[in-house]
PDB file of C-alpha atoms in Angstrom:
ATOM      1  CA  MET A   1      21.579  -9.624  -7.929  1.00  0.00           C
ATOM      2  CA  SER A   2      17.774  -8.776  -7.674  1.00  0.00           C
ATOM      3  CA  TYR A   3      15.405  -9.927  -4.804  1.00  0.00           C
ATOM      4  CA  ILE A   4      12.964 -12.424  -6.130  1.00  0.00           C
ATOM      5  CA  ILE A   5       9.673 -12.101  -4.833  1.00  0.00           C
ATOM      6  CA  LYS A   6       7.232 -15.513  -4.411  1.00  0.00           C
ATOM      7  CA  LYS A   7       5.143 -14.831  -1.798  1.00  0.00           C
ATOM      8  CA  VAL A   8       3.907 -11.685  -0.164  1.00  0.00           C
ATOM      9  CA  ALA A   9       0.845 -10.241   2.311  1.00  0.00           C
ATOM     10  CA  VAL A  10      -1.053  -7.419   2.867  1.00  0.00           C
ATOM     11  CA  ILE A  11      -2.646  -7.050   6.430  1.00  0.00           C
ATOM     12  CA  GLY A  12      -5.647  -5.151   6.893  1.00  0.00           C
ATOM     13  CA  LEU A  13      -8.448  -4.864   4.264  1.00  0.00           C
ATOM     14  CA  GLY A  14      -9.498  -1.219   4.292  1.00  0.00           C
ATOM     15  CA  ASN A  15      -9.052   1.101   1.768  1.00  0.00           C
ATOM     16  CA  ILE A  16      -5.393   1.334   1.581  1.00  0.00           C
ATOM     17  CA  ALA A  17      -5.095  -2.300   1.366  1.00  0.00           C
ATOM     18  CA  THR A  18      -6.996  -2.830  -1.433  1.00  0.00           C
ATOM     19  CA  ARG A  19      -4.939  -0.380  -2.713  1.00  0.00           C
ATOM     20  CA  HIS A  20      -1.489  -1.885  -1.951  1.00  0.00           C
ATOM     21  CA  ARG A  21      -3.102  -5.630  -2.676  1.00  0.00           C
ATOM     22  CA  ARG A  22      -3.651  -4.336  -6.180  1.00  0.00           C
ATOM     23  CA  ASN A  23      -0.684  -2.955  -6.965  1.00  0.00           C
ATOM     24  CA  LEU A  24       1.742  -5.920  -5.368  1.00  0.00           C
ATOM     25  CA  LYS A  25      -0.320  -7.744  -8.144  1.00  0.00           C
ATOM     26  CA  ALA A  26       0.627  -5.361 -10.906  1.00  0.00           C
ATOM     27  CA  LEU A  27       4.007  -4.828  -9.700  1.00  0.00           C
ATOM     28  CA  TYR A  28       4.508  -9.242  -9.171  1.00  0.00           C
ATOM     29  CA  PRO A  29       1.993 -11.032 -11.184  1.00  0.00           C
ATOM     30  CA  ASN A  30       3.323 -14.702 -10.641  1.00  0.00           C
ATOM     31  CA  ALA A  31       3.871 -14.141  -6.874  1.00  0.00           C
ATOM     32  CA  GLU A  32       1.313 -15.825  -4.563  1.00  0.00           C
ATOM     33  CA  LEU A  33      -0.499 -12.956  -2.627  1.00  0.00           C
ATOM     34  CA  LEU A  34      -1.965 -13.726   0.894  1.00  0.00           C
ATOM     35  CA  ALA A  35      -4.441 -11.247   2.930  1.00  0.00           C
ATOM     36  CA  MET A  36      -5.330 -11.099   6.404  1.00  0.00           C
ATOM     37  CA  SER A  37      -7.751  -9.196   8.374  1.00  0.00           C
ATOM     38  CA  ALA A  38      -6.545  -6.668  10.849  1.00  0.00           C
ATOM     39  CA  SER A  39      -9.019  -8.589  13.622  1.00  0.00           C
ATOM     40  CA  GLY A  40      -7.732 -12.014  11.994  1.00  0.00           C
ATOM     41  CA  ARG A  41     -11.525 -12.811  11.057  1.00  0.00           C
ATOM     42  CA  ILE A  42     -12.136 -14.782   8.000  1.00  0.00           C
ATOM     43  CA  PRO A  43     -14.502 -12.326   5.809  1.00  0.00           C
ATOM     44  CA  SER A  44     -17.525 -13.565   4.390  1.00  0.00           C
ATOM     45  CA  GLU A  45     -17.004 -11.295   1.469  1.00  0.00           C
ATOM     46  CA  ALA A  46     -14.556 -11.904  -1.487  1.00  0.00           C
ATOM     47  CA  VAL A  47     -11.087  -9.831  -1.091  1.00  0.00           C
ATOM     48  CA  SER A  48     -10.162  -8.818  -4.135  1.00  0.00           C
ATOM     49  CA  ASP A  49      -6.288  -9.400  -5.696  1.00  0.00           C
ATOM     50  CA  CYS A  50      -5.619 -12.143  -3.212  1.00  0.00           C
ATOM     51  CA  ASP A  51      -4.744 -15.799  -3.561  1.00  0.00           C
ATOM     52  CA  ALA A  52      -5.303 -16.669   0.339  1.00  0.00           C
ATOM     53  CA  ILE A  53      -6.997 -15.670   3.507  1.00  0.00           C
ATOM     54  CA  VAL A  54      -4.929 -16.513   6.625  1.00  0.00           C
ATOM     55  CA  SER A  55      -6.383 -15.663  10.114  1.00  0.00           C
ATOM     56  CA  ASN A  56      -3.002 -14.755  11.772  1.00  0.00           C
ATOM     57  CA  VAL A  57       0.720 -13.514  11.712  1.00  0.00           C
ATOM     58  CA  SER A  58       2.190 -16.924  12.386  1.00  0.00           C
ATOM     59  CA  GLU A  59       0.502 -18.246   9.211  1.00  0.00           C
ATOM     60  CA  LEU A  60       2.505 -15.490   6.913  1.00  0.00           C
ATOM     61  CA  ILE A  61       5.261 -16.373   9.204  1.00  0.00           C
ATOM     62  CA  GLN A  62       5.156 -20.210   8.247  1.00  0.00           C
ATOM     63  CA  ALA A  63       4.470 -19.292   4.696  1.00  0.00           C
ATOM     64  CA  GLN A  64       7.533 -17.846   4.316  1.00  0.00           C
ATOM     65  CA  VAL A  65       6.423 -14.429   2.896  1.00  0.00           C
ATOM     66  CA  LYS A  66       9.272 -12.234   1.619  1.00  0.00           C
ATOM     67  CA  LEU A  67       7.555  -8.644   1.913  1.00  0.00           C
ATOM     68  CA  VAL A  68       4.576  -7.560   4.259  1.00  0.00           C
ATOM     69  CA  ILE A  69       2.820  -4.666   4.082  1.00  0.00           C
ATOM     70  CA  VAL A  70       0.847  -3.848   7.362  1.00  0.00           C
ATOM     71  CA  ALA A  71      -1.761  -1.621   6.644  1.00  0.00           C
ATOM     72  CA  SER A  72      -4.414  -2.363   9.397  1.00  0.00           C
ATOM     73  CA  PRO A  73      -5.316   0.659  11.610  1.00  0.00           C
ATOM     74  CA  ALA A  74      -2.632   2.242  13.344  1.00  0.00           C
ATOM     75  CA  PRO A  75      -2.988   0.943  16.653  1.00  0.00           C
ATOM     76  CA  PHE A  76      -2.440  -2.668  15.760  1.00  0.00           C
ATOM     77  CA  HIS A  77       0.427  -1.595  14.162  1.00  0.00           C
ATOM     78  CA  MET A  78       3.109  -2.697  16.504  1.00  0.00           C
ATOM     79  CA  GLN A  79       1.351  -6.233  17.370  1.00  0.00           C
ATOM     80  CA  HIS A  80       1.325  -7.336  13.406  1.00  0.00           C
ATOM     81  CA  ALA A  81       4.916  -5.840  12.904  1.00  0.00           C
ATOM     82  CA  LEU A  82       6.816  -6.980  16.027  1.00  0.00           C
ATOM     83  CA  PRO A  83       6.420 -10.797  14.986  1.00  0.00           C
ATOM     84  CA  LEU A  84       7.593 -10.475  11.678  1.00  0.00           C
ATOM     85  CA  ILE A  85      10.790  -8.355  12.151  1.00  0.00           C
ATOM     86  CA  GLU A  86      11.353 -11.188  14.922  1.00  0.00           C
ATOM     87  CA  ALA A  87      11.070 -13.548  11.848  1.00  0.00           C
ATOM     88  CA  GLY A  88      13.797 -11.103   9.439  1.00  0.00           C
ATOM     89  CA  ILE A  89      10.582 -10.962   7.362  1.00  0.00           C
ATOM     90  CA  PRO A  90      11.028  -7.351   4.953  1.00  0.00           C
ATOM     91  CA  THR A  91       7.593  -5.034   6.700  1.00  0.00           C
ATOM     92  CA  LEU A  92       6.441  -1.893   4.749  1.00  0.00           C
ATOM     93  CA  ILE A  93       4.509  -0.317   7.446  1.00  0.00           C
ATOM     94  CA  GLU A  94       1.525   2.081   6.432  1.00  0.00           C
ATOM     95  CA  LYS A  95       1.808   5.562   8.219  1.00  0.00           C
ATOM     96  CA  PRO A  96       1.900   6.433  11.040  1.00  0.00           C
ATOM     97  CA  VAL A  97       3.667   3.823  12.100  1.00  0.00           C
ATOM     98  CA  THR A  98       2.291   3.613  15.620  1.00  0.00           C
ATOM     99  CA  THR A  99      -0.015   5.859  17.818  1.00  0.00           C
ATOM    100  CA  THR A 100       2.088   5.283  20.831  1.00  0.00           C
ATOM    101  CA  ILE A 101       6.002   5.826  21.547  1.00  0.00           C
ATOM    102  CA  ASP A 102       6.144   3.230  23.309  1.00  0.00           C
ATOM    103  CA  ASP A 103       4.986   0.815  20.615  1.00  0.00           C
ATOM    104  CA  ALA A 104       7.168   2.982  17.983  1.00  0.00           C
ATOM    105  CA  ARG A 105      10.271   2.191  20.567  1.00  0.00           C
ATOM    106  CA  ALA A 106       9.334  -1.525  20.405  1.00  0.00           C
ATOM    107  CA  ILE A 107       9.479  -1.842  16.737  1.00  0.00           C
ATOM    108  CA  GLN A 108      12.614   0.135  17.290  1.00  0.00           C
ATOM    109  CA  LYS A 109      14.288  -1.958  19.461  1.00  0.00           C
ATOM    110  CA  ALA A 110      13.251  -5.212  17.146  1.00  0.00           C
ATOM    111  CA  ILE A 111      14.428  -3.627  14.066  1.00  0.00           C
ATOM    112  CA  GLU A 112      17.819  -3.183  16.227  1.00  0.00           C
ATOM    113  CA  GLN A 113      17.994  -6.957  17.106  1.00  0.00           C
ATOM    114  CA  TYR A 114      16.586  -8.752  13.998  1.00  0.00           C
ATOM    115  CA  GLY A 115      17.916  -6.711  11.393  1.00  0.00           C
ATOM    116  CA  ALA A 116      14.924  -6.533   8.731  1.00  0.00           C
ATOM    117  CA  PRO A 117      14.633  -4.391   6.936  1.00  0.00           C
ATOM    118  CA  VAL A 118      11.649  -1.725   7.617  1.00  0.00           C
ATOM    119  CA  ALA A 119      10.365   1.084   6.164  1.00  0.00           C
ATOM    120  CA  ILE A 120       7.543   3.508   6.478  1.00  0.00           C
ATOM    121  CA  GLY A 121       4.429   4.797   4.239  1.00  0.00           C
ATOM    122  CA  TYR A 122       4.851   7.981   3.965  1.00  0.00           C
ATOM    123  CA  CYS A 123       3.759   7.834   0.131  1.00  0.00           C
ATOM    124  CA  LEU A 124       3.473  11.338  -0.738  1.00  0.00           C
ATOM    125  CA  ARG A 125       7.989  11.741  -0.452  1.00  0.00           C
ATOM    126  CA  TYR A 126       7.318   9.685  -3.663  1.00  0.00           C
ATOM    127  CA  LEU A 127       5.228  12.969  -5.231  1.00  0.00           C
ATOM    128  CA  PRO A 128       7.529  14.265  -8.491  1.00  0.00           C
ATOM    129  CA  SER A 129       6.868  17.866  -7.178  1.00  0.00           C
ATOM    130  CA  ALA A 130       7.721  16.734  -3.604  1.00  0.00           C
ATOM    131  CA  LEU A 131      11.187  15.605  -4.771  1.00  0.00           C
ATOM    132  CA  LYS A 132      11.323  18.782  -6.979  1.00  0.00           C
ATOM    133  CA  LEU A 133      10.623  21.105  -3.649  1.00  0.00           C
ATOM    134  CA  LYS A 134      13.051  19.629  -1.631  1.00  0.00           C
ATOM    135  CA  ALA A 135      16.068  20.254  -4.294  1.00  0.00           C
ATOM    136  CA  LEU A 136      15.155  23.472  -5.194  1.00  0.00           C
ATOM    137  CA  LEU A 137      14.612  24.173  -0.753  1.00  0.00           C
ATOM    138  CA  GLU A 138      18.321  22.626  -0.505  1.00  0.00           C
ATOM    139  CA  GLU A 139      20.058  24.911  -3.163  1.00  0.00           C
ATOM    140  CA  ASN A 140      18.599  27.588  -1.583  1.00  0.00           C
ATOM    141  CA  LYS A 141      16.250  28.920  -4.542  1.00  0.00           C
ATOM    142  CA  ILE A 142      14.548  31.106  -1.707  1.00  0.00           C
ATOM    143  CA  GLY A 143      17.652  32.570   0.118  1.00  0.00           C
ATOM    144  CA  THR A 144      17.253  32.094   3.399  1.00  0.00           C
ATOM    145  CA  LEU A 145      13.960  30.596   4.794  1.00  0.00           C
ATOM    146  CA  TYR A 146      11.572  33.212   6.769  1.00  0.00           C
ATOM    147  CA  ASN A 147       7.994  31.367   7.201  1.00  0.00           C
ATOM    148  CA  ALA A 148       6.571  27.869   5.911  1.00  0.00           C
ATOM    149  CA  HIS A 149       2.670  27.286   5.949  1.00  0.00           C
ATOM    150  CA  ILE A 150       1.402  23.912   5.938  1.00  0.00           C
ATOM    151  CA  GLU A 151      -2.098  23.351   5.376  1.00  0.00           C
ATOM    152  CA  ILE A 152      -4.308  20.310   4.619  1.00  0.00           C
ATOM    153  CA  GLY A 153      -8.169  20.305   4.643  1.00  0.00           C
ATOM    154  CA  GLN A 154     -10.669  17.811   3.151  1.00  0.00           C
ATOM    155  CA  TYR A 155     -14.125  16.895   4.085  1.00  0.00           C
ATOM    156  CA  LEU A 156     -14.094  13.685   5.822  1.00  0.00           C
ATOM    157  CA  PRO A 157     -17.532  12.409   4.711  1.00  0.00           C
ATOM    158  CA  ASP A 158     -16.206  12.763   1.063  1.00  0.00           C
ATOM    159  CA  TRP A 159     -13.295  10.413   1.980  1.00  0.00           C
ATOM    160  CA  ARG A 160     -14.946   7.475   1.456  1.00  0.00           C
ATOM    161  CA  PRO A 161     -18.654   8.278   0.133  1.00  0.00           C
ATOM    162  CA  THR A 162     -19.900   4.481   0.237  1.00  0.00           C
ATOM    163  CA  LYS A 163     -19.176   4.249   3.903  1.00  0.00           C
ATOM    164  CA  ASP A 164     -20.989   5.976   6.738  1.00  0.00           C
ATOM    165  CA  TYR A 165     -17.890   8.589   7.983  1.00  0.00           C
ATOM    166  CA  ARG A 166     -18.817   7.788  11.488  1.00  0.00           C
ATOM    167  CA  ASP A 167     -17.805   4.101  10.832  1.00  0.00           C
ATOM    168  CA  CYS A 168     -14.383   4.490   9.585  1.00  0.00           C
ATOM    169  CA  VAL A 169     -11.148   4.392  11.328  1.00  0.00           C
ATOM    170  CA  SER A 170     -10.758   8.102  10.453  1.00  0.00           C
ATOM    171  CA  ALA A 171     -13.568   9.121  12.732  1.00  0.00           C
ATOM    172  CA  ASN A 172     -12.738   6.429  15.679  1.00  0.00           C
ATOM    173  CA  LYS A 173     -10.004   7.382  18.457  1.00  0.00           C
ATOM    174  CA  ASN A 174      -9.400   3.896  19.460  1.00  0.00           C
ATOM    175  CA  LEU A 175      -8.512   2.948  15.761  1.00  0.00           C
ATOM    176  CA  GLY A 176      -5.954   6.117  15.922  1.00  0.00           C
ATOM    177  CA  GLY A 177      -8.503   8.173  13.692  1.00  0.00           C
ATOM    178  CA  VAL A 178      -7.785  11.621  14.828  1.00  0.00           C
ATOM    179  CA  ALA A 179      -6.603  14.572  12.587  1.00  0.00           C
ATOM    180  CA  LEU A 180      -2.735  14.367  13.860  1.00  0.00           C
ATOM    181  CA  PHE A 181      -2.434  10.719  12.876  1.00  0.00           C
ATOM    182  CA  GLU A 182      -4.951  10.667   9.977  1.00  0.00           C
ATOM    183  CA  LEU A 183      -2.829  13.668   8.446  1.00  0.00           C
ATOM    184  CA  SER A 184       0.337  13.134   9.966  1.00  0.00           C
ATOM    185  CA  HIS A 185       1.529  13.044   5.880  1.00  0.00           C
ATOM    186  CA  GLU A 186       1.791  16.833   6.684  1.00  0.00           C
ATOM    187  CA  LEU A 187       3.916  16.683  10.021  1.00  0.00           C
ATOM    188  CA  ASP A 188       6.260  13.969   7.937  1.00  0.00           C
ATOM    189  CA  TYR A 189       7.020  15.959   5.182  1.00  0.00           C
ATOM    190  CA  THR A 190       7.453  18.953   7.105  1.00  0.00           C
ATOM    191  CA  GLN A 191      10.245  17.446   9.143  1.00  0.00           C
ATOM    192  CA  TRP A 192      12.214  16.051   5.953  1.00  0.00           C
ATOM    193  CA  LEU A 193      12.090  19.184   3.878  1.00  0.00           C
ATOM    194  CA  LEU A 194      12.678  21.843   7.469  1.00  0.00           C
ATOM    195  CA  GLY A 195      14.784  19.229   9.732  1.00  0.00           C
ATOM    196  CA  PRO A 196      13.579  18.923  13.051  1.00  0.00           C
ATOM    197  CA  LEU A 197      10.744  20.872  14.446  1.00  0.00           C
ATOM    198  CA  ASN A 198      10.555  22.451  17.904  1.00  0.00           C
ATOM    199  CA  LEU A 199       6.910  22.755  19.158  1.00  0.00           C
ATOM    200  CA  GLN A 200       5.592  26.035  19.926  1.00  0.00           C
ATOM    201  CA  HIS A 201       1.952  26.245  20.004  1.00  0.00           C
ATOM    202  CA  ALA A 202      -0.662  24.165  19.226  1.00  0.00           C
ATOM    203  CA  LEU A 203      -4.550  24.098  19.231  1.00  0.00           C
ATOM    204  CA  LEU A 204      -6.536  21.237  18.490  1.00  0.00           C
ATOM    205  CA  ARG A 205     -10.129  21.644  18.577  1.00  0.00           C
ATOM    206  CA  SER A 206     -13.690  19.431  17.726  1.00  0.00           C
ATOM    207  CA  SER A 207     -16.159  20.770  15.633  1.00  0.00           C
ATOM    208  CA  LYS A 208     -19.449  20.704  15.939  1.00  0.00           C
ATOM    209  CA  GLU A 209     -20.169  20.254  11.924  1.00  0.00           C
ATOM    210  CA  LEU A 210     -19.009  16.284  12.062  1.00  0.00           C
ATOM    211  CA  GLY A 211     -20.213  15.263  16.319  1.00  0.00           C
ATOM    212  CA  LEU A 212     -16.579  13.302  16.446  1.00  0.00           C
ATOM    213  CA  ASP A 213     -15.206  12.621  19.801  1.00  0.00           C
ATOM    214  CA  VAL A 214     -11.780  12.887  18.160  1.00  0.00           C
ATOM    215  CA  GLU A 215     -10.148  16.566  17.118  1.00  0.00           C
ATOM    216  CA  ASP A 216     -11.095  17.510  13.392  1.00  0.00           C
ATOM    217  CA  ILE A 217      -9.147  20.897  13.554  1.00  0.00           C
ATOM    218  CA  ALA A 218      -5.572  21.070  14.650  1.00  0.00           C
ATOM    219  CA  ASP A 219      -3.193  24.580  14.356  1.00  0.00           C
ATOM    220  CA  ILE A 220       0.587  24.004  15.136  1.00  0.00           C
ATOM    221  CA  THR A 221       3.204  26.531  15.317  1.00  0.00           C
ATOM    222  CA  VAL A 222       6.854  25.372  15.301  1.00  0.00           C
ATOM    223  CA  LEU A 223      10.673  26.819  14.760  1.00  0.00           C
ATOM    224  CA  THR A 224      12.970  24.942  12.862  1.00  0.00           C
ATOM    225  CA  ASP A 225      16.702  25.275  13.931  1.00  0.00           C
ATOM    226  CA  THR A 226      17.726  27.827  11.359  1.00  0.00           C
ATOM    227  CA  GLY A 227      14.584  30.169  12.974  1.00  0.00           C
ATOM    228  CA  ALA A 228      12.151  29.604  10.459  1.00  0.00           C
ATOM    229  CA  VAL A 229       8.213  29.471  11.628  1.00  0.00           C
ATOM    230  CA  ALA A 230       6.134  27.136  10.049  1.00  0.00           C
ATOM    231  CA  THR A 231       2.328  27.136  10.667  1.00  0.00           C
ATOM    232  CA  ILE A 232       0.506  23.918  10.042  1.00  0.00           C
ATOM    233  CA  HIS A 233      -3.238  23.402   9.627  1.00  0.00           C
ATOM    234  CA  LEU A 234      -4.571  20.126   9.646  1.00  0.00           C
ATOM    235  CA  ASP A 235      -8.244  19.603   9.095  1.00  0.00           C
ATOM    236  CA  PHE A 236     -11.674  17.203   8.126  1.00  0.00           C
ATOM    237  CA  LEU A 237     -13.872  20.327   7.504  1.00  0.00           C
ATOM    238  CA  GLN A 238     -12.793  22.026   4.234  1.00  0.00           C
ATOM    239  CA  ARG A 239     -16.256  20.965   1.596  1.00  0.00           C
ATOM    240  CA  LYS A 240     -13.079  20.990  -1.357  1.00  0.00           C
ATOM    241  CA  ALA A 241      -9.945  19.632  -1.071  1.00  0.00           C
ATOM    242  CA  HIS A 242      -6.839  21.465  -0.216  1.00  0.00           C
ATOM    243  CA  ARG A 243      -3.365  20.674   0.130  1.00  0.00           C
ATOM    244  CA  LYS A 244      -0.938  23.469  -0.363  1.00  0.00           C
ATOM    245  CA  CYS A 245       2.278  24.907   1.280  1.00  0.00           C
ATOM    246  CA  SER A 246       3.895  28.417   0.594  1.00  0.00           C
ATOM    247  CA  PHE A 247       7.773  29.089   1.708  1.00  0.00           C
ATOM    248  CA  VAL A 248       8.709  32.673   2.114  1.00  0.00           C
ATOM    249  CA  GLY A 249      12.346  33.448   1.935  1.00  0.00           C
ATOM    250  CA  SER A 250      14.934  36.419   1.353  1.00  0.00           C
ATOM    251  CA  GLU A 251      15.088  35.647  -2.318  1.00  0.00           C
ATOM    252  CA  GLY A 252      11.206  34.969  -3.008  1.00  0.00           C
ATOM    253  CA  ARG A 253       8.231  32.673  -2.519  1.00  0.00           C
ATOM    254  CA  ILE A 254       7.675  29.272  -3.618  1.00  0.00           C
ATOM    255  CA  ASP A 255       3.968  28.061  -3.349  1.00  0.00           C
ATOM    256  CA  TRP A 256       3.235  24.044  -3.519  1.00  0.00           C
ATOM    257  CA  ASP A 257      -0.010  22.566  -4.360  1.00  0.00           C
ATOM    258  CA  LEU A 258       0.125  18.864  -3.577  1.00  0.00           C
ATOM    259  CA  ILE A 259      -3.225  18.218  -5.744  1.00  0.00           C
ATOM    260  CA  ARG A 260      -2.158  19.675  -8.892  1.00  0.00           C
ATOM    261  CA  ASN A 261       1.911  18.682  -7.997  1.00  0.00           C
ATOM    262  CA  GLN A 262       2.462  22.342  -9.045  1.00  0.00           C
ATOM    263  CA  ILE A 263       4.902  24.530  -7.737  1.00  0.00           C
ATOM    264  CA  MET A 264       4.998  28.095  -8.836  1.00  0.00           C
ATOM    265  CA  PHE A 265       8.200  30.756  -7.584  1.00  0.00           C
ATOM    266  CA  THR A 266       7.731  34.129  -6.936  1.00  0.00           C
ATOM    267  CA  THR A 267      10.267  37.311  -6.803  1.00  0.00           C
ATOM    268  CA  ALA A 268       9.331  41.124  -7.106  1.00  0.00           C
ATOM    269  CA  GLU A 269       9.746  40.822 -10.683  1.00  0.00           C
ATOM    270  CA  GLU A 270       7.246  37.830 -11.891  1.00  0.00           C
ATOM    271  CA  THR A 271       5.773  34.382 -10.830  1.00  0.00           C
ATOM    272  CA  VAL A 272       7.024  31.292 -13.032  1.00  0.00           C
ATOM    273  CA  GLU A 273       6.171  28.017 -13.160  1.00  0.00           C
ATOM    274  CA  LEU A 274       8.889  25.423 -11.625  1.00  0.00           C
ATOM    275  CA  TYR A 275       7.139  22.071 -12.445  1.00  0.00           C
ATOM    276  CA  SER A 276       3.287  21.476 -13.071  1.00  0.00           C
ATOM    277  CA  GLU A 277       2.023  17.115 -13.981  1.00  0.00           C
ATOM    278  CA  PRO A 278      -1.316  17.569 -12.653  1.00  0.00           C
ATOM    279  CA  GLU A 279      -2.569  14.297 -15.007  1.00  0.00           C
ATOM    280  CA  TRP A 280       0.142  12.614 -13.087  1.00  0.00           C
ATOM    281  CA  ASP A 281      -1.198   9.662 -11.676  1.00  0.00           C
ATOM    282  CA  LYS A 282      -1.678   9.667  -7.827  1.00  0.00           C
ATOM    283  CA  ASN A 283      -1.083   5.641  -7.421  1.00  0.00           C
ATOM    284  CA  GLN A 284       2.739   5.694  -9.255  1.00  0.00           C
ATOM    285  CA  MET A 285       3.798   7.154  -5.527  1.00  0.00           C
ATOM    286  CA  TYR A 286       2.391   3.942  -3.886  1.00  0.00           C
ATOM    287  CA  ILE A 287       4.168   1.963  -6.788  1.00  0.00           C
ATOM    288  CA  SER A 288       7.590   3.673  -6.219  1.00  0.00           C
ATOM    289  CA  MET A 289       7.010   3.300  -2.553  1.00  0.00           C
ATOM    290  CA  ILE A 290       7.038  -0.812  -3.181  1.00  0.00           C
ATOM    291  CA  GLU A 291       9.604  -0.389  -5.419  1.00  0.00           C
ATOM    292  CA  ASP A 292      11.798   1.515  -3.315  1.00  0.00           C
ATOM    293  CA  PHE A 293      11.607  -1.222  -0.461  1.00  0.00           C
ATOM    294  CA  VAL A 294      12.436  -3.778  -2.698  1.00  0.00           C
ATOM    295  CA  GLN A 295      15.642  -1.898  -3.236  1.00  0.00           C
ATOM    296  CA  MET A 296      16.351  -1.865   0.441  1.00  0.00           C
ATOM    297  CA  ILE A 297      15.578  -5.659   0.571  1.00  0.00           C
ATOM    298  CA  GLY A 298      18.077  -6.362  -2.021  1.00  0.00           C
ATOM    299  CA  GLN A 299      20.550  -3.860  -0.324  1.00  0.00           C
ATOM    300  CA  HIS A 300      20.865  -1.308  -3.124  1.00  0.00           C
ATOM    301  CA  GLN A 301      20.438   2.347  -3.089  1.00  0.00           C
ATOM    302  CA  HIS A 302      17.174   3.721  -2.180  1.00  0.00           C
ATOM    303  CA  THR A 303      15.259   6.475  -0.681  1.00  0.00           C
ATOM    304  CA  CYS A 304      12.809   4.595   1.562  1.00  0.00           C
ATOM    305  CA  ILE A 305      11.495   6.306   4.701  1.00  0.00           C
ATOM    306  CA  LYS A 306      13.224   5.347   7.543  1.00  0.00           C
ATOM    307  CA  LEU A 307      11.424   4.285  11.017  1.00  0.00           C
ATOM    308  CA  ASP A 308      13.705   6.977  13.307  1.00  0.00           C
ATOM    309  CA  ASP A 309      11.975   9.555  10.979  1.00  0.00           C
ATOM    310  CA  ALA A 310       8.157   8.009  11.538  1.00  0.00           C
ATOM    311  CA  VAL A 311       9.461   7.829  15.139  1.00  0.00           C
ATOM    312  CA  ASN A 312      10.293  11.624  15.555  1.00  0.00           C
ATOM    313  CA  THR A 313       6.772  11.974  13.916  1.00  0.00           C
ATOM    314  CA  VAL A 314       4.973  10.159  16.486  1.00  0.00           C
ATOM    315  CA  CYS A 315       7.254  11.731  19.320  1.00  0.00           C
ATOM    316  CA  LEU A 316       6.334  15.831  17.687  1.00  0.00           C
ATOM    317  CA  ILE A 317       2.042  14.512  17.900  1.00  0.00           C
ATOM    318  CA  ASP A 318       2.876  12.986  21.258  1.00  0.00           C
ATOM    319  CA  GLU A 319       4.185  16.619  22.317  1.00  0.00           C
ATOM    320  CA  ILE A 320       1.504  18.419  20.718  1.00  0.00           C
ATOM    321  CA  LYS A 321      -1.439  16.278  22.101  1.00  0.00           C
ATOM    322  CA  GLN A 322       0.276  17.207  25.401  1.00  0.00           C
ATOM    323  CA  LYS A 323       0.982  20.579  25.101  1.00  0.00           C
ATOM    324  CA  ALA A 324      -1.946  21.624  22.985  1.00  0.00           C
ATOM    325  CA  HIS A 325      -4.695  24.079  23.959  1.00  0.00           C
ATOM    326  CA  LYS A 326      -8.003  22.331  23.190  1.00  0.00           C
ATOM    327  CA  LEU A 327     -11.491  23.592  22.890  1.00  0.00           C
TER     328      LEU A 327
END
């Protein structure tokens, strides 16, 4: 029996919340959609794709919503998600699940106690090339993995051109806006692809370029359980958006371009394209994530990102912050 969606909600009024409201309306046009700001304020400006605005989580619970997406700034995820979970309401929490281990553990404990369906919004796992790459690595396409290099860079002022970047979440430490949390997709999918990561070295830098009080460059070296070395580079500075990974093994090399949604395979003899769909609509990742979560709610087969995976990422970030050299 399919899960019937009659009433949904999105917490947060930022860019990602706006996307989620639009997608929920497209998927469930007959459902009532409630919106809530992270602070609980009632905005004076119009809020797109919603039927009503509430001021607190209690109103969502009283309204008996069937699905809530928590898309507030990450430091507020726990306080928004916890009462929903305790009320048994299915809750999709945007990445990162929280910015502290204690908050992540509190959510974990609530799920164990109340059993509400909960998933985490690491949407890049729904990118078709990501799924293809995972299958290739699992079938040992490149043989024994020796090295992996993961890199993302994008100039922060270009993220939201209509706003002053210094006022956005990404630039504010109190809102979780540091490179490690804002770009935690890379930490999530590296663990998804390669398994547990054992931190060896980390360097965090705050450049003078953006004038922020948060790190805008992170370089991390980890070991996998199989002994492969992975280097992970995150930055807010590259003027042309860059998101690529390479995997070097005994039988060849795989290069993954996330922006082009492309995978190349190189051996001693040739370089071949294993996957390429650059015109694929990136919004489909978010649509697929919601559809997958509804499958989870209905107790059907799904591939939702589990809380345990997200907790591992928060723990890795915490270890990096504790042990990193800072410049």
